[in-house]
Amino acid sequence: MNSKNISILLFFPILFFNTRCNQNGNGSAGALGTSYAAEKVYVAPGEKDKYYAFMSGGYSGQVSVYGLPSGRLFRVIPVFSQDPEKGYGYNEETKPMLMTTFGFIPWDDAHHPKLSQTKGIHDGKFLFINGNNTPRVARIDLTTFETTEIIQIPNSGGCHASPYPTENTEYLVAGTRFSVPIPQEDVPISSYKENFKGTFTFISGGQEPGKMDIAFQILVPGYDYDLAHSGKGISHGWSFFTSYNVEEDHTLLEKTASQYDKDYIAAVNWKKAEEYIAEGKFREMPAEYYHNFYTDRTHSATSEVKKSVKVLIPEDCPGMVYYLPTPKSPHGVDVSPTGEYIVGSGKLSADLTVHSFEKMLQAIEEEKFDQVIDGIPVLNYEAILAGVVQQPGLGPLHTEFDGRGNAYTTFFISSEVVKWSLSTYEVLDRQPSYYSVGHLMIPGGGSAKPWENGEYLVALNKITKDRYLPTGPELAHSAQLYDISGDKMQLLLDFPTIGEPHYAQAIPASVIENNQVQAFPLEENEHPYAATRESETKVERQGTEVHVYMTTIRSHFAPDNIEGIRTGDKVYFHVTNLEQDWDVPHGFAVMGNTNAELLIMPGQTETLIWEPKMVGVFPFYCSDFCSALHQEMQGYIRVSPSSANVKLTWALGDEVFEE
Ligand code: K7E
Ligand code: CUA
């Protein structure tokens, strides 16, 4: 086993090139008729897609929303990134969303979108996604498709194994990717083994907007924790985390972290952890972190800085964490729809390992422990093994399920999706992916209920060499849609994606399309600078700060002429969109503004700061083509020297107002 693994490791690059060469020129829909594929993905003009698909934007820090089966892009939702199209992260209302203890961070590396769950089934209320770089977890509200909450994870060196909610979204989880000194301190890197630790974080409040909080953290040995999955059905109450670098090395990990035959999947009994918290068996540890929350009441976000977390230590809390030995450097850990099978994808293993939850419980009961590491019993491998899929492919990463007893695993190196049986562990089918697939996604395929018993599968690929028109040094990222309703998978469609599409979720459109917010009622607008009718518009000077209470409606701003601004002023344009109809946003931009436009939804108020540096008269205008008179939707603002005493006035038509 060991020598085989090492040879796989050594031939990594060669295999990689071979598979890619073999596949070149074999890029059509394979044996399948093109007209069959076209029919399966064709959504006629005026028709709607059957599914929403939410794809991670990877290092764009965003989420993108597609329709399936068409592969059409509907929307890009900024999460950890600023977005000039929507003003997110540029307007004053959303800037607090990107605050962290490291300051304002307008970027992250977003990996795993996960839908909220009720009884293990995707309920279509919220989408969560993790920021891998500066550890954070975000909530997107699926009635507005806006990011409404971000919580920072302290005591973490990177948030990759996240957010993977529990069955009823009691918790979102976050395993630290890189172990670090906890609490942080100035120590030699060579003291890794003594000083570096990992944490598993359990975030509560997933079903309650504004209430996300760190319920508790568990301090664990200093491995790298890669991915997670929470139990469901019979394994409800448990969460699982893969680890690599059990060797606890800190340099040249491509070699050093692959020495041992097995790493671990950590199994966390979070119900037990709750008991220990209730009994007070935790340590309160100082740890600063931000909790940022955006509400549609004020159309504004606020940041709250939290100061401490409850930390549980496995040595003090028997029965809370176990290690399941798993070959070799497992990446994904995926739990079958019933909750019984825990699939560990050992990246460098020749076989795919499937653990049994029931056998795990039995091994715990019978104390079949090979050793105990920092209070964490390591269960006996044979005692917990459900089965092994032998030589299914090279470089397994992720698995999803169709609800018909089959599992589908991606293989990065051999660049394929492999279907296998959860009862016989036999390979049933394999299809090439073009190329180097990471995650795959079956709508509902990670939940207790794959929709329609597994109709489609989307492969999220890393490389698209020769699949699309080239676009300079970097080529399009790619998803591929397969029909999995029959015995054999059939490739239907290629479509490009944004950023690096790590993972995705899909849900029948019917679950969310009727819950959409169409406009925010003006009478409920509690923004402190809102003007909810034109008669409330005004301009106020407070020293060098000027607040413009402005409204917008087809097809004018009120006011649209402003005088008495001076260089050195800081002008706040608080713009309220008075429209109450669906899909009538207005934009706002003023010449020389050093941020982005505002894009204000019906009934919403947004604020843009403008600091005029030059004397003159400057136009402002609506940037969203909103009516036949959109081009007329403009105004002027006069800027005088800082020493001038031009009176502050504002006007609309013949009416001129002054302070
Ligand atoms: Cu495999 Cu970040 Cu889920 Cu990418 S991870 S592929
Ligand atoms: Cu309002 Cu264009």
XYZ file of C-alpha atoms and ligand atoms in Angstrom:
667
model
C 0.000 0.000 0.000
C 2.687 2.379 1.044
C 4.909 1.915 -1.992
C 1.925 2.199 -4.302
C 0.992 5.456 -2.709
C 4.440 6.844 -3.069
C 4.584 5.905 -6.710
C 1.301 7.717 -7.307
C 2.847 10.697 -5.668
C 5.973 10.557 -7.797
C 4.040 10.207 -11.026
C 1.638 12.989 -10.223
C 2.833 15.330 -12.979
C 3.231 12.603 -15.580
C -0.236 11.202 -15.020
C -1.590 14.646 -15.085
C -0.184 15.369 -18.523
C -1.103 11.967 -19.858
C -4.746 12.275 -18.970
C -4.922 15.690 -20.480
C -3.257 14.618 -23.722
C -5.466 11.580 -24.052
C -8.519 13.687 -23.715
C -7.562 16.323 -26.202
C -9.656 16.044 -29.272
C -12.174 13.898 -27.485
C -14.178 16.815 -26.344
C -17.597 16.294 -27.869
C -20.496 14.905 -25.917
C -18.911 11.477 -26.362
C -21.081 8.645 -27.546
C -24.145 10.652 -26.854
C -26.073 12.275 -29.655
C -25.699 16.034 -29.744
C -29.373 16.551 -30.424
C -30.318 14.556 -27.317
C -28.021 16.736 -25.219
C -29.317 19.932 -26.811
C -32.882 18.927 -26.087
C -32.060 18.155 -22.460
C -30.489 21.553 -21.757
C -32.545 23.767 -24.050
C -34.652 26.241 -22.120
C -36.715 28.021 -24.753
C -36.906 31.840 -24.776
C -39.436 32.887 -22.164
C -39.172 29.602 -20.286
C -37.468 29.346 -16.925
C -34.849 26.983 -15.618
C -35.814 24.190 -13.282
C -33.048 24.793 -10.743
C -31.124 27.650 -9.239
C -27.435 26.791 -8.956
C -25.217 28.770 -6.586
C -21.548 28.528 -7.400
C -18.619 29.631 -5.348
C -16.614 32.373 -6.961
C -13.380 31.106 -5.439
C -10.817 33.860 -5.432
C -13.335 36.391 -6.699
C -14.870 36.303 -3.210
C -18.338 36.083 -4.745
C -21.165 33.664 -5.410
C -22.637 33.363 -8.877
C -26.167 32.230 -9.620
C -26.906 30.091 -12.658
C -29.920 28.322 -14.043
C -29.912 24.587 -14.635
C -30.063 22.904 -17.016
C -29.325 25.892 -19.263
C -26.113 27.064 -17.575
C -27.267 30.678 -17.952
C -25.735 33.204 -15.532
C -28.346 35.262 -13.623
C -26.464 37.152 -10.991
C -23.197 37.623 -9.206
C -23.526 38.186 -5.464
C -20.606 39.960 -3.812
C -19.832 38.405 -0.444
C -16.278 39.054 0.708
C -15.483 41.352 -2.197
C -16.404 44.861 -3.247
C -18.634 44.997 -6.309
C -18.767 48.217 -8.337
C -21.873 47.002 -10.158
C -23.918 46.993 -6.981
C -21.904 49.380 -4.828
C -21.496 46.617 -2.230
C -18.463 47.378 -0.092
C -18.259 50.877 -1.611
C -21.379 52.509 -0.229
C -21.388 53.541 3.426
C -24.169 51.102 4.308
C -22.270 47.944 3.346
C -18.697 48.876 4.262
C -19.092 47.425 7.794
C -19.760 44.012 6.205
C -16.103 43.730 5.242
C -14.651 44.755 8.602
C -12.384 42.343 10.451
C -9.836 42.569 13.229
C -7.307 43.022 10.407
C -9.206 46.067 9.185
C -11.374 46.479 6.082
C -10.773 43.466 3.837
C -12.490 43.702 0.443
C -11.513 40.219 -0.703
C -11.468 36.598 0.277
C -11.196 33.171 -1.217
C -14.740 31.794 -1.106
C -15.010 28.024 -1.320
C -18.143 26.251 -0.182
C -21.667 27.536 -0.687
C -24.049 25.534 1.502
C -27.809 25.944 1.714
C -29.584 26.098 5.059
C -31.301 22.861 6.063
C -34.385 21.816 7.946
C -34.530 18.105 8.834
C -31.571 17.582 6.547
C -33.395 19.026 3.526
C -32.409 22.241 1.798
C -35.068 24.755 2.838
C -34.104 27.539 0.417
C -33.889 30.276 3.049
C -30.199 31.044 3.225
C -26.945 30.265 1.527
C -23.756 30.249 3.586
C -20.202 30.425 2.311
C -16.770 30.416 3.922
C -13.863 32.787 3.400
C -10.741 30.689 3.397
C -8.102 33.384 3.784
C -9.246 35.649 6.590
C -11.466 33.160 8.384
C -15.085 34.202 7.939
C -18.499 32.694 7.242
C -21.190 34.661 5.419
C -24.947 34.439 5.041
C -26.783 35.293 1.821
C -30.511 35.893 2.179
C -32.326 34.124 -0.650
C -35.260 36.549 -0.600
C -32.965 39.412 -1.657
C -29.889 37.572 -2.961
C -27.803 39.888 -0.787
C -25.071 39.142 1.710
C -26.566 40.052 5.053
C -24.233 38.670 7.712
C -20.552 37.845 8.110
C -18.923 36.404 11.191
C -15.178 36.245 11.649
C -13.629 33.093 13.116
C -10.957 33.783 15.737
C -8.337 31.230 16.787
C -8.087 29.960 13.241
C -5.410 29.936 10.581
C -7.772 29.706 7.619
C -11.374 28.650 7.190
C -11.563 25.864 4.629
C -13.502 23.062 6.362
C -16.675 25.133 6.372
C -19.641 25.924 6.535
C -21.325 22.440 6.205
C -24.420 23.003 8.371
C -25.907 20.466 10.732
C -29.275 18.874 9.987
C -31.410 21.826 11.109
C -28.694 24.448 10.675
C -28.249 24.365 14.450
C -24.612 25.044 13.674
C -22.352 25.961 10.821
C -18.900 24.493 11.286
C -15.433 25.807 10.552
C -12.276 23.734 10.836
C -8.987 25.579 10.769
C -7.074 24.857 7.580
C -3.650 25.860 8.845
C -2.709 25.258 12.425
C -1.195 28.260 14.173
C -0.203 29.213 17.720
C -3.468 29.564 19.671
C -3.611 32.153 21.077
C -1.302 33.797 18.557
C 2.208 34.443 19.806
C 5.698 35.136 18.581
C 7.353 31.679 18.454
C 9.857 30.000 16.118
C 8.137 28.159 13.270
C 10.320 25.183 14.134
C 8.401 24.896 17.402
C 5.346 23.809 15.370
C 4.861 20.528 17.237
C 4.808 22.185 20.668
C 3.014 25.396 19.874
C 0.682 25.005 16.918
C -2.940 23.959 17.284
C -6.145 23.682 15.303
C -9.727 24.491 16.191
C -13.187 23.358 15.194
C -15.662 26.197 15.475
C -19.417 25.783 15.872
C -21.396 28.827 14.785
C -24.946 29.162 16.081
C -27.760 31.346 14.751
C -27.764 29.999 11.209
C -31.568 30.117 11.023
C -31.859 33.505 12.753
C -30.671 36.528 10.807
C -28.493 38.770 12.951
C -27.855 36.060 15.523
C -24.791 34.303 14.149
C -22.354 33.768 16.983
C -19.567 31.445 17.954
C -21.212 28.945 20.266
C -17.946 27.193 21.087
C -14.613 26.068 19.734
C -12.789 22.788 20.249
C -9.020 22.905 20.512
C -7.424 20.041 18.557
C -3.927 18.846 17.587
C -1.954 20.954 15.138
C -2.879 19.199 11.899
C -4.280 20.781 8.766
C -8.063 20.385 8.686
C -9.329 20.247 5.162
C -13.043 19.648 4.773
C -16.105 18.896 6.813
C -19.552 17.443 6.643
C -22.200 17.298 9.313
C -24.114 14.141 10.072
C -27.765 13.628 9.264
C -30.407 11.011 9.987
C -28.726 8.440 12.217
C -25.548 10.523 12.436
C -27.372 13.729 13.360
C -25.513 15.276 16.278
C -22.084 14.624 14.788
C -19.816 16.588 12.454
C -16.799 15.227 10.589
C -13.574 16.945 9.595
C -10.769 15.559 7.431
C -7.182 16.185 8.371
C -3.850 16.000 6.635
C -0.349 16.719 7.839
C -0.828 14.497 10.850
C 2.969 14.483 10.560
C 2.793 18.047 11.949
C 5.449 19.354 9.636
C 5.805 22.984 8.683
C 7.876 23.002 5.506
C 7.735 21.348 2.088
C 4.377 19.814 2.882
C 4.070 18.272 -0.577
C 6.560 15.723 0.731
C 6.500 15.920 4.491
C 2.731 15.769 4.940
C 2.422 12.559 2.925
C 4.674 10.269 4.905
C 2.185 8.434 7.058
C -0.075 5.775 5.736
C -3.130 7.282 7.330
C -4.409 10.623 8.444
C -7.675 11.122 10.294
C -11.245 12.123 9.987
C -12.220 13.788 13.242
C -15.712 12.857 14.409
C -17.170 15.465 16.757
C -20.171 14.688 18.926
C -21.533 18.228 19.125
C -24.472 17.246 21.295
C -21.911 16.051 23.824
C -20.062 19.343 23.390
C -23.305 21.180 24.189
C -23.560 19.187 27.423
C -20.024 20.148 28.399
C -20.793 23.787 27.665
C -23.924 23.551 29.836
C -21.826 21.996 32.615
C -19.355 24.856 32.368
C -16.452 22.623 31.267
C -15.107 25.279 28.910
C -12.370 27.840 29.115
C -13.341 31.385 28.313
C -10.551 32.578 26.054
C -9.936 36.166 24.993
C -10.371 36.364 21.210
C -11.422 39.386 19.180
C -13.654 38.891 16.178
C -16.175 40.843 14.132
C -19.839 40.111 13.651
C -21.291 42.182 10.806
C -24.999 42.306 10.126
C -26.971 44.051 7.398
C -30.682 44.626 7.907
C -33.304 45.716 5.392
C -34.963 47.812 8.113
C -32.227 50.445 8.023
C -30.668 49.201 4.765
C -27.421 49.355 6.687
C -24.836 47.070 8.217
C -23.352 47.399 11.654
C -20.275 45.770 13.100
C -19.988 44.416 16.559
C -16.641 43.395 18.018
C -16.784 40.354 20.242
C -14.124 39.718 22.814
C -14.034 36.094 23.893
C -14.958 32.527 22.996
C -15.763 29.384 24.903
C -13.146 26.736 24.193
C -13.514 23.033 24.935
C -10.417 20.856 25.388
C -10.879 17.178 24.400
C -8.835 16.019 27.400
C -11.419 17.607 29.708
C -14.340 16.343 27.645
C -14.296 12.566 27.112
C -16.582 11.208 24.396
C -16.597 14.462 22.407
C -14.002 13.852 19.655
C -12.713 10.673 18.001
C -10.293 10.132 15.152
C -11.170 7.765 12.291
C -7.950 6.642 10.549
C -8.267 7.288 6.822
C -5.687 6.807 4.062
C -3.896 9.163 2.801
C -4.368 12.893 3.239
C -8.142 12.792 2.806
C -9.625 15.870 1.159
C -13.419 15.616 1.103
C -15.504 13.858 3.730
C -19.046 13.227 2.598
C -21.950 11.680 4.441
C -24.566 9.632 2.577
C -28.251 10.741 2.594
C -29.188 8.349 5.409
C -26.195 9.447 7.469
C -24.719 5.940 7.633
C -21.723 6.175 5.287
C -18.821 8.533 5.726
C -16.717 8.668 2.574
C -13.117 9.816 2.990
C -11.334 10.794 -0.197
C -7.654 10.047 0.405
C -6.008 12.176 -2.265
C -2.979 9.912 -2.508
C -4.684 6.639 -1.826
C -5.327 4.023 -4.491
C -8.673 3.162 -2.900
C -11.652 5.069 -1.620
C -12.433 4.542 2.061
C -15.976 4.321 3.370
C -16.553 4.336 7.121
C -19.715 3.125 8.798
C -21.333 5.395 11.359
C -22.938 2.468 13.166
C -19.643 0.592 13.328
C -18.062 3.774 14.612
C -20.559 3.922 17.483
C -19.940 0.273 18.228
C -16.168 0.716 18.213
C -16.575 3.615 20.634
C -18.780 1.510 22.862
C -16.276 -1.352 22.816
C -13.367 1.067 23.204
C -11.553 -0.231 20.139
C -8.913 2.454 20.407
C -5.477 2.111 18.795
C -4.112 5.082 20.715
C -5.183 8.321 22.317
C -3.838 11.656 21.045
C -4.331 14.676 23.310
C -7.442 13.130 24.792
C -8.783 12.018 21.393
C -9.139 8.228 20.985
C -8.070 6.903 17.574
C -10.558 4.220 16.585
C -9.391 0.985 15.032
C -9.499 1.271 11.245
C -10.836 -2.226 10.546
C -13.489 -1.879 13.223
C -15.119 1.132 11.582
C -14.647 0.325 7.913
C -17.827 -0.159 5.877
C -16.037 -0.912 2.650
C -13.468 0.134 0.120
C -13.936 1.046 -3.518
C -10.901 -0.526 -5.094
C -8.846 1.493 -7.537
C -11.694 3.689 -8.701
C -9.401 6.376 -10.133
C -6.568 8.700 -9.176
C -6.778 11.589 -6.764
C -10.280 11.381 -5.284
C -11.590 14.673 -3.941
C -15.342 14.863 -3.367
C -18.423 12.655 -3.327
C -22.156 13.285 -3.655
C -25.153 10.965 -3.749
C -28.217 10.445 -5.910
C -30.616 9.040 -3.305
C -30.839 5.781 -5.292
C -27.969 4.098 -3.478
C -25.217 5.432 -5.700
C -22.307 7.699 -4.964
C -20.356 9.838 -7.432
C -16.763 10.750 -6.725
C -14.491 13.183 -8.528
C -10.924 12.236 -9.388
C -8.655 15.162 -9.973
C -5.647 13.381 -11.434
C -7.446 10.956 -13.701
C -9.935 13.771 -14.459
C -13.177 11.869 -14.236
C -16.390 11.361 -12.360
C -16.909 7.816 -11.105
C -20.238 6.335 -10.110
C -20.160 3.538 -7.584
C -22.570 1.534 -5.477
C -22.972 2.230 -1.774
C -23.969 -1.397 -1.199
C -21.410 -3.325 -3.252
C -18.611 -0.730 -3.545
C -18.413 -1.595 -7.229
C -17.637 0.966 -9.856
C -20.726 1.280 -12.074
C -19.696 3.939 -14.547
C -17.054 6.538 -15.247
C -17.093 9.640 -17.414
C -14.187 11.921 -18.253
C -14.366 15.529 -17.138
C -12.610 18.260 -19.078
C -10.384 18.733 -17.139
C -9.215 18.084 -13.615
C -12.431 18.159 -11.688
C -12.587 19.432 -8.110
C -15.997 19.314 -6.481
C -19.096 17.922 -8.075
C -22.652 18.805 -7.216
C -25.913 16.924 -7.514
C -28.897 19.108 -6.581
C -29.471 18.108 -2.944
C -26.719 15.493 -3.310
C -25.026 16.380 -0.034
C -28.271 16.554 1.913
C -30.732 13.968 3.213
C -32.808 14.374 0.057
C -31.246 14.573 -3.393
C -33.901 16.260 -5.519
C -35.682 14.076 -8.089
C -33.487 11.175 -6.933
C -30.505 12.564 -8.739
C -31.283 14.022 -12.119
C -28.251 16.147 -12.886
C -24.647 16.284 -11.833
C -22.402 19.302 -12.275
C -18.642 18.800 -12.400
C -16.652 21.882 -11.382
C -13.425 21.764 -13.308
C -10.122 23.457 -12.790
C -8.769 23.486 -16.316
C -10.464 24.176 -19.643
C -7.588 23.895 -22.077
C -9.030 23.576 -25.600
C -12.710 23.697 -24.500
C -13.472 27.381 -25.108
C -12.203 30.257 -27.170
C -8.926 31.241 -25.519
C -8.756 34.475 -23.534
C -5.080 35.232 -23.005
C -2.942 33.526 -20.384
C -5.907 32.526 -18.246
C -8.688 30.459 -19.719
C -12.315 30.256 -18.641
C -13.178 28.204 -15.602
C -15.696 25.580 -16.303
C -18.642 23.543 -15.204
C -20.019 20.516 -16.971
C -23.539 19.214 -16.687
C -24.249 15.481 -16.806
C -27.544 13.655 -16.982
C -27.379 10.970 -14.289
C -30.975 9.817 -14.410
C -30.074 6.596 -16.261
C -27.552 3.834 -15.642
C -24.806 5.699 -17.457
C -23.865 9.312 -16.964
C -24.179 11.457 -20.051
C -22.376 14.712 -20.615
C -24.864 17.373 -21.706
C -23.253 20.786 -21.507
C -20.116 22.844 -20.906
C -20.507 26.304 -19.450
C -17.932 28.765 -18.155
C -18.040 30.044 -14.576
C -16.651 32.942 -12.585
C -13.604 32.816 -10.348
C -12.657 29.331 -9.305
C -15.851 27.336 -8.970
C -14.946 25.177 -5.999
C -18.323 24.013 -4.932
C -21.963 24.661 -5.724
C -25.469 24.043 -4.498
C -28.646 23.708 -6.491
C -32.254 23.736 -5.469
C -35.526 23.530 -7.404
C -36.534 27.045 -8.417
C -40.009 26.415 -6.993
C -38.578 26.407 -3.452
C -37.355 30.003 -3.645
C -38.687 31.846 -6.680
C -41.948 32.892 -5.016
C -40.238 34.300 -1.917
C -38.491 37.130 -3.689
C -38.544 40.630 -2.234
C -39.755 42.884 -5.056
C -39.443 46.264 -3.352
C -38.733 47.517 0.168
C -41.810 49.309 1.578
C -40.958 52.994 1.985
C -43.031 53.262 5.145
C -40.765 50.659 6.755
C -37.542 52.422 5.797
C -35.712 53.217 9.058
C -32.507 54.518 7.512
C -31.534 57.559 9.602
C -30.914 59.632 6.460
C -33.887 58.448 4.414
C -36.150 60.929 2.661
C -39.266 58.901 1.943
C -40.997 61.654 -0.057
C -39.712 64.598 -2.046
C -40.932 67.050 0.596
C -38.374 65.538 3.001
C -35.382 66.254 0.795
C -32.862 68.780 2.097
C -29.184 69.604 2.431
C -27.542 70.120 5.810
C -24.105 71.457 6.586
C -22.287 70.433 9.782
C -18.884 72.107 9.577
C -17.214 70.595 6.529
C -19.649 67.678 6.409
C -22.596 68.113 4.085
C -25.530 65.688 4.149
C -27.741 65.577 1.074
C -31.104 63.885 1.668
C -31.960 63.041 -1.914
C -34.709 61.055 -3.590
C -34.929 59.425 -6.964
C -37.921 58.444 -9.071
C -38.460 58.088 -12.816
C -37.048 60.381 -14.091
C -35.432 62.916 -11.786
C -33.454 63.405 -8.602
C -34.699 65.732 -5.874
C -32.937 68.090 -5.476
C -31.132 68.202 -8.810
C -29.248 71.504 -8.411
C -27.080 72.089 -5.363
C -24.876 75.136 -4.655
C -22.770 76.210 -1.735
C -20.458 73.184 -1.579
C -16.787 73.999 -0.973
C -13.528 72.227 -1.706
C -12.476 70.342 1.391
C -16.073 69.370 2.154
C -17.111 65.799 2.670
C -20.434 65.410 0.891
C -22.706 62.527 1.846
C -25.317 61.781 -0.811
C -28.033 59.778 0.960
C -30.217 58.655 -1.902
C -33.613 57.040 -1.362
C -35.280 55.327 -4.277
C -38.995 56.206 -4.066
C -40.034 53.548 -6.578
C -42.185 50.734 -5.241
C -42.239 48.532 -8.334
C -40.223 45.391 -8.919
C -36.960 45.778 -10.771
C -36.731 49.576 -10.890
C -33.412 50.409 -9.303
C -31.828 53.786 -9.913
C -28.129 54.462 -9.996
C -26.249 57.459 -8.653
C -22.783 58.669 -9.576
C -21.105 62.040 -9.403
C -18.100 63.063 -11.470
C -14.842 62.238 -9.740
C -16.315 60.064 -6.990
C -13.495 57.847 -5.799
C -15.687 54.843 -5.056
C -18.360 53.086 -7.104
C -21.857 54.132 -8.101
C -24.821 53.536 -5.859
C -27.407 51.120 -7.202
C -30.472 51.727 -5.078
C -33.294 49.207 -4.996
C -36.929 50.361 -4.797
C -37.577 51.715 -1.291
C -33.921 51.563 -0.286
C -31.531 54.295 0.895
C -27.825 54.236 0.067
C -25.010 56.674 0.749
C -22.075 57.762 -1.380
C -19.285 59.969 -0.050
C -17.828 62.559 -2.397
C -14.920 64.819 -1.538
C -14.669 67.575 -4.145
C -11.089 68.670 -4.745
C -11.725 71.147 -7.584
C -13.783 74.268 -8.021
C -16.441 74.087 -10.726
C -19.840 72.688 -11.538
C -20.061 68.910 -11.683
C -22.781 66.659 -13.027
C -24.340 63.719 -11.295
C -26.581 61.189 -12.998
C -28.420 57.893 -12.859
C -26.273 55.005 -14.070
C -29.048 52.455 -14.614
C -31.150 52.826 -17.763
C -34.467 53.131 -15.935
C -36.923 54.740 -18.361
C -37.162 56.418 -21.733
C -36.052 59.605 -19.941
C -33.124 57.951 -18.172
C -30.645 60.180 -19.974
C -32.524 63.194 -18.580
C -32.016 61.855 -15.071
C -29.189 64.172 -14.105
C -28.261 67.136 -11.934
C -25.484 69.604 -11.088
C -23.531 70.402 -7.986
C -21.557 73.640 -7.723
C -18.260 73.621 -5.848
C -16.774 76.930 -4.677
C -13.395 77.619 -3.078
C -13.116 76.685 0.584
C -13.009 80.390 1.500
C -16.136 81.331 -0.518
C -19.421 82.268 1.099
C -21.818 81.032 -1.553
C -25.041 80.223 0.244
C -26.030 76.564 0.609
C -29.063 76.118 -1.621
C -30.793 73.265 -3.351
C -33.398 73.298 -6.035
C -35.842 71.267 -8.058
C -37.470 73.069 -10.971
C -38.502 76.554 -9.910
C -38.358 75.793 -6.240
C -35.164 76.867 -4.490
C -34.516 76.047 -0.865
C -31.880 77.227 1.533
C -30.626 76.208 4.913
Cu -11.826 20.615 -3.002
Cu -11.776 24.374 -1.269
Cu -13.754 22.218 -1.373
Cu -11.761 23.427 -4.068
S -11.874 22.455 -2.144
S -11.897 21.596 -5.216
Cu -32.894 56.268 -12.960
Cu -31.763 55.893 -14.945
